[in-house]
PDB file of C-alpha atoms in Angstrom:
ATOM      1  CA  MET Z   1     136.525  92.901  90.622  1.00  0.00           C
ATOM      2  CA  ASN Z   2     139.777  91.080  90.078  1.00  0.00           C
ATOM      3  CA  GLN Z   3     142.494  92.789  92.100  1.00  0.00           C
ATOM      4  CA  ASP Z   4     145.325  90.837  90.456  1.00  0.00           C
ATOM      5  CA  LEU Z   5     144.261  91.979  87.006  1.00  0.00           C
ATOM      6  CA  THR Z   6     143.938  95.636  88.006  1.00  0.00           C
ATOM      7  CA  MET Z   7     147.359  95.499  89.677  1.00  0.00           C
ATOM      8  CA  ALA Z   8     148.826  93.889  86.555  1.00  0.00           C
ATOM      9  CA  ALA Z   9     147.406  96.776  84.510  1.00  0.00           C
ATOM     10  CA  ARG Z  10     149.010  99.277  86.881  1.00  0.00           C
ATOM     11  CA  ASN Z  11     152.347  97.495  86.794  1.00  0.00           C
ATOM     12  CA  LYS Z  12     152.456  97.105  83.002  1.00  0.00           C
ATOM     13  CA  ALA Z  13     151.750 100.776  82.390  1.00  0.00           C
ATOM     14  CA  GLY Z  14     154.243 101.780  85.070  1.00  0.00           C
ATOM     15  CA  GLU Z  15     156.972  99.625  83.568  1.00  0.00           C
ATOM     16  CA  TYR Z  16     156.485 101.142  80.135  1.00  0.00           C
ATOM     17  CA  PHE Z  17     156.622 104.619  81.671  1.00  0.00           C
ATOM     18  CA  LYS Z  18     159.851 103.763  83.514  1.00  0.00           C
ATOM     19  CA  GLN Z  19     161.327 102.550  80.209  1.00  0.00           C
ATOM     20  CA  GLY Z  20     160.841 106.031  78.767  1.00  0.00           C
ATOM     21  CA  PHE Z  21     157.482 105.868  77.017  1.00  0.00           C
ATOM     22  CA  ASN Z  22     155.190 108.810  77.696  1.00  0.00           C
ATOM     23  CA  CYS Z  23     152.007 108.398  79.718  1.00  0.00           C
ATOM     24  CA  ALA Z  24     149.675 107.886  76.752  1.00  0.00           C
ATOM     25  CA  GLU Z  25     152.055 105.434  75.079  1.00  0.00           C
ATOM     26  CA  SER Z  26     152.424 103.530  78.357  1.00  0.00           C
ATOM     27  CA  ILE Z  27     148.680 103.053  78.727  1.00  0.00           C
ATOM     28  CA  LEU Z  28     148.191 101.988  75.134  1.00  0.00           C
ATOM     29  CA  ARG Z  29     151.200  99.641  75.155  1.00  0.00           C
ATOM     30  CA  ALA Z  30     150.073  98.001  78.408  1.00  0.00           C
ATOM     31  CA  TYR Z  31     146.666  97.253  76.966  1.00  0.00           C
ATOM     32  CA  LEU Z  32     148.117  96.063  73.682  1.00  0.00           C
ATOM     33  CA  ASP Z  33     149.943  93.494  75.824  1.00  0.00           C
ATOM     34  CA  PHE Z  34     146.615  92.441  77.324  1.00  0.00           C
ATOM     35  CA  LEU Z  35     144.914  92.276  73.920  1.00  0.00           C
ATOM     36  CA  PRO Z  36     147.735  91.236  71.539  1.00  0.00           C
ATOM     37  CA  GLN Z  37     145.743  88.987  69.238  1.00  0.00           C
ATOM     38  CA  ASP Z  38     143.535  91.842  68.065  1.00  0.00           C
ATOM     39  CA  PHE Z  39     145.794  94.835  67.577  1.00  0.00           C
ATOM     40  CA  SER Z  40     149.127  95.476  65.924  1.00  0.00           C
ATOM     41  CA  PRO Z  41     151.882  96.855  68.191  1.00  0.00           C
ATOM     42  CA  GLU Z  42     152.317  99.727  65.721  1.00  0.00           C
ATOM     43  CA  VAL Z  43     149.008 101.103  66.996  1.00  0.00           C
ATOM     44  CA  ALA Z  44     150.936 102.394  70.036  1.00  0.00           C
ATOM     45  CA  ARG Z  45     152.646 104.963  67.816  1.00  0.00           C
ATOM     46  CA  LEU Z  46     149.320 106.795  67.636  1.00  0.00           C
ATOM     47  CA  ALA Z  47     149.706 107.744  71.301  1.00  0.00           C
ATOM     48  CA  SER Z  48     153.116 109.411  70.938  1.00  0.00           C
ATOM     49  CA  THR Z  49     151.688 112.902  70.401  1.00  0.00           C
ATOM     50  CA  PHE Z  50     149.369 112.750  73.421  1.00  0.00           C
ATOM     51  CA  GLY Z  51     152.013 112.816  76.188  1.00  0.00           C
ATOM     52  CA  GLY Z  52     152.276 115.907  78.343  1.00  0.00           C
ATOM     53  CA  GLY Z  53     148.725 116.914  77.588  1.00  0.00           C
ATOM     54  CA  LEU Z  54     149.087 116.909  73.795  1.00  0.00           C
ATOM     55  CA  GLY Z  55     152.723 117.471  72.956  1.00  0.00           C
ATOM     56  CA  ARG Z  56     153.520 119.009  76.352  1.00  0.00           C
ATOM     57  CA  ALA Z  57     150.856 121.676  75.858  1.00  0.00           C
ATOM     58  CA  GLY Z  58     149.448 120.712  79.273  1.00  0.00           C
ATOM     59  CA  CYS Z  59     145.920 120.039  78.013  1.00  0.00           C
ATOM     60  CA  THR Z  60     144.104 116.723  78.471  1.00  0.00           C
ATOM     61  CA  CYS Z  61     146.230 114.263  80.453  1.00  0.00           C
ATOM     62  CA  GLY Z  62     147.889 111.632  78.277  1.00  0.00           C
ATOM     63  CA  VAL Z  63     146.777 108.894  80.657  1.00  0.00           C
ATOM     64  CA  LEU Z  64     143.171 109.830  79.937  1.00  0.00           C
ATOM     65  CA  THR Z  65     143.699 110.160  76.179  1.00  0.00           C
ATOM     66  CA  GLY Z  66     145.536 106.823  76.083  1.00  0.00           C
ATOM     67  CA  SER Z  67     142.715 105.238  78.084  1.00  0.00           C
ATOM     68  CA  GLU Z  68     140.134 106.679  75.729  1.00  0.00           C
ATOM     69  CA  MET Z  69     142.102 105.232  72.803  1.00  0.00           C
ATOM     70  CA  VAL Z  70     141.949 101.779  74.412  1.00  0.00           C
ATOM     71  CA  LEU Z  71     138.224 102.226  74.963  1.00  0.00           C
ATOM     72  CA  GLY Z  72     137.816 103.184  71.307  1.00  0.00           C
ATOM     73  CA  MET Z  73     139.733 100.089  70.239  1.00  0.00           C
ATOM     74  CA  LEU Z  74     137.229  97.965  72.150  1.00  0.00           C
ATOM     75  CA  VAL Z  75     133.935  99.721  71.408  1.00  0.00           C
ATOM     76  CA  GLY Z  76     134.648 102.082  68.520  1.00  0.00           C
ATOM     77  CA  ARG Z  77     132.659 102.134  65.319  1.00  0.00           C
ATOM     78  CA  ASP Z  78     133.509 100.279  62.134  1.00  0.00           C
ATOM     79  CA  SER Z  79     130.919 102.085  60.023  1.00  0.00           C
ATOM     80  CA  PRO Z  80     129.269 105.532  60.023  1.00  0.00           C
ATOM     81  CA  SER Z  81     125.941 103.733  60.427  1.00  0.00           C
ATOM     82  CA  ASP Z  82     127.053 102.247  63.774  1.00  0.00           C
ATOM     83  CA  ASP Z  83     125.469 103.999  66.755  1.00  0.00           C
ATOM     84  CA  LEU Z  84     127.678 106.474  68.635  1.00  0.00           C
ATOM     85  CA  ASN Z  85     125.449 106.791  71.695  1.00  0.00           C
ATOM     86  CA  ARG Z  86     127.000 103.897  73.628  1.00  0.00           C
ATOM     87  CA  VAL Z  87     130.527 104.901  72.625  1.00  0.00           C
ATOM     88  CA  TYR Z  88     129.950 108.477  73.806  1.00  0.00           C
ATOM     89  CA  GLN Z  89     128.251 107.317  76.993  1.00  0.00           C
ATOM     90  CA  LEU Z  90     131.166 105.061  77.931  1.00  0.00           C
ATOM     91  CA  SER Z  91     133.723 107.696  76.959  1.00  0.00           C
ATOM     92  CA  GLY Z  92     131.960 110.298  79.098  1.00  0.00           C
ATOM     93  CA  GLU Z  93     131.772 107.922  82.054  1.00  0.00           C
ATOM     94  CA  LEU Z  94     135.486 107.102  81.804  1.00  0.00           C
ATOM     95  CA  HIS Z  95     136.316 110.818  81.591  1.00  0.00           C
ATOM     96  CA  ASP Z  96     134.186 111.589  84.646  1.00  0.00           C
ATOM     97  CA  ARG Z  97     135.723 108.755  86.690  1.00  0.00           C
ATOM     98  CA  PHE Z  98     139.204 109.955  85.835  1.00  0.00           C
ATOM     99  CA  LYS Z  99     138.314 113.507  86.861  1.00  0.00           C
ATOM    100  CA  GLU Z 100     136.733 112.282  90.100  1.00  0.00           C
ATOM    101  CA  LYS Z 101     139.765 110.159  90.995  1.00  0.00           C
ATOM    102  CA  PHE Z 102     142.494 112.656  90.122  1.00  0.00           C
ATOM    103  CA  GLY Z 103     140.672 115.970  90.565  1.00  0.00           C
ATOM    104  CA  SER Z 104     141.226 117.174  87.000  1.00  0.00           C
ATOM    105  CA  THR Z 105     141.736 115.945  83.453  1.00  0.00           C
ATOM    106  CA  CYS Z 106     144.236 118.707  82.655  1.00  0.00           C
ATOM    107  CA  CYS Z 107     147.917 117.729  82.626  1.00  0.00           C
ATOM    108  CA  ARG Z 108     149.155 121.129  83.808  1.00  0.00           C
ATOM    109  CA  VAL Z 109     146.781 120.995  86.778  1.00  0.00           C
ATOM    110  CA  LEU Z 110     147.659 117.393  87.676  1.00  0.00           C
ATOM    111  CA  ASN Z 111     151.393 117.844  87.393  1.00  0.00           C
ATOM    112  CA  LYS Z 112     152.896 121.295  87.627  1.00  0.00           C
ATOM    113  CA  GLY Z 113     156.532 121.970  86.985  1.00  0.00           C
ATOM    114  CA  ASP Z 114     159.328 121.046  84.652  1.00  0.00           C
ATOM    115  CA  TYR Z 115     158.702 117.959  82.504  1.00  0.00           C
ATOM    116  CA  GLN Z 116     162.318 116.935  82.974  1.00  0.00           C
ATOM    117  CA  SER Z 117     162.282 116.937  86.808  1.00  0.00           C
ATOM    118  CA  GLN Z 118     162.235 113.867  89.040  1.00  0.00           C
ATOM    119  CA  ASP Z 119     159.174 115.210  90.876  1.00  0.00           C
ATOM    120  CA  HIS Z 120     157.286 115.438  87.602  1.00  0.00           C
ATOM    121  CA  PHE Z 121     158.368 111.906  86.674  1.00  0.00           C
ATOM    122  CA  ARG Z 122     157.173 110.510  90.016  1.00  0.00           C
ATOM    123  CA  ARG Z 123     153.793 112.248  89.789  1.00  0.00           C
ATOM    124  CA  CYS Z 124     153.300 111.078  86.203  1.00  0.00           C
ATOM    125  CA  LEU Z 125     154.273 107.529  87.136  1.00  0.00           C
ATOM    126  CA  LYS Z 126     151.684 107.530  89.918  1.00  0.00           C
ATOM    127  CA  ILE Z 127     148.969 108.910  87.630  1.00  0.00           C
ATOM    128  CA  THR Z 128     149.916 106.485  84.853  1.00  0.00           C
ATOM    129  CA  GLY Z 129     149.670 103.466  87.156  1.00  0.00           C
ATOM    130  CA  GLY Z 130     146.519 104.694  88.881  1.00  0.00           C
ATOM    131  CA  GLY Z 131     144.902 105.566  85.567  1.00  0.00           C
ATOM    132  CA  SER Z 132     145.704 102.138  84.167  1.00  0.00           C
ATOM    133  CA  MET Z 133     144.049 100.528  87.185  1.00  0.00           C
ATOM    134  CA  LEU Z 134     141.034 102.788  86.778  1.00  0.00           C
ATOM    135  CA  LEU Z 135     140.760 101.796  83.119  1.00  0.00           C
ATOM    136  CA  MET Z 136     140.917  98.069  83.898  1.00  0.00           C
ATOM    137  CA  GLN Z 137     138.272  98.463  86.609  1.00  0.00           C
ATOM    138  CA  PHE Z 138     136.086 100.350  84.143  1.00  0.00           C
ATOM    139  CA  LEU Z 139     136.522  97.716  81.428  1.00  0.00           C
ATOM    140  CA  LEU Z 140     135.705  94.918  83.859  1.00  0.00           C
ATOM    141  CA  GLU Z 141     132.654  96.662  85.339  1.00  0.00           C
ATOM    142  CA  ASN Z 142     131.261  97.304  81.866  1.00  0.00           C
ATOM    143  CA  SER Z 143     132.129  93.853  80.453  1.00  0.00           C
ATOM    144  CA  LEU Z 144     134.170  95.399  77.642  1.00  0.00           C
ATOM    145  CA  LEU Z 145     136.931  92.827  77.271  1.00  0.00           C
ATOM    146  CA  ASN Z 146     135.045  91.044  74.486  1.00  0.00           C
ATOM    147  CA  GLY Z 147     135.495  87.469  75.643  1.00  0.00           C
ATOM    148  CA  LYS Z 148     139.125  87.993  76.657  1.00  0.00           C
ATOM    149  CA  LEU Z 149     138.420  88.066  80.381  1.00  0.00           C
ATOM    150  CA  ASP Z 150     138.763  84.332  80.984  1.00  0.00           C
ATOM    151  CA  ASP Z 151     142.231  84.248  79.428  1.00  0.00           C
ATOM    152  CA  LEU Z 152     143.320  87.355  81.323  1.00  0.00           C
ATOM    153  CA  LEU Z 153     142.060  85.980  84.618  1.00  0.00           C
ATOM    154  CA  LYS Z 154     143.970  82.729  84.075  1.00  0.00           C
ATOM    155  CA  GLU Z 155     147.161  84.614  83.350  1.00  0.00           C
ATOM    156  CA  TYR Z 156     146.923  87.253  86.083  1.00  0.00           C
ATOM    157  CA  SER Z 157     145.133  85.535  88.954  1.00  0.00           C
ATOM    158  CA  ALA Z 158     146.923  83.990  91.850  1.00  0.00           C
TER     159      ALA Z 158
END
């Protein structure tokens, strides 16, 4: 496992969150930075509704939904005839790892309180960074970077 790369993933997502992007946007934008040659930056707009557990409804954490979007970008189907079994298996594994690490996948459970408070911001920042690291570890362990790993390692290794 490359520690520098996982830390870079944490830092990128955290910086986007500090700039004012929501948790889901921060994850997606960080990974668009890692994979810029394949995906348009406008893709990040898709994540805007997922912050706060789907529009602040408190449901599935935006860090998890953003991470699942990145996973879909890397392994999603191009045709209805493409097999969904591997996609669903990986998605389920990522979900379960997130739940194991953070204790829940539900935004309102992970971060109680007012969305505008500093405490909420700090908790979300920690989950956003930790979730981004978890995603990078997952992608590396499952060899899902589609030939991009060598370039990433050159850029983010000491």
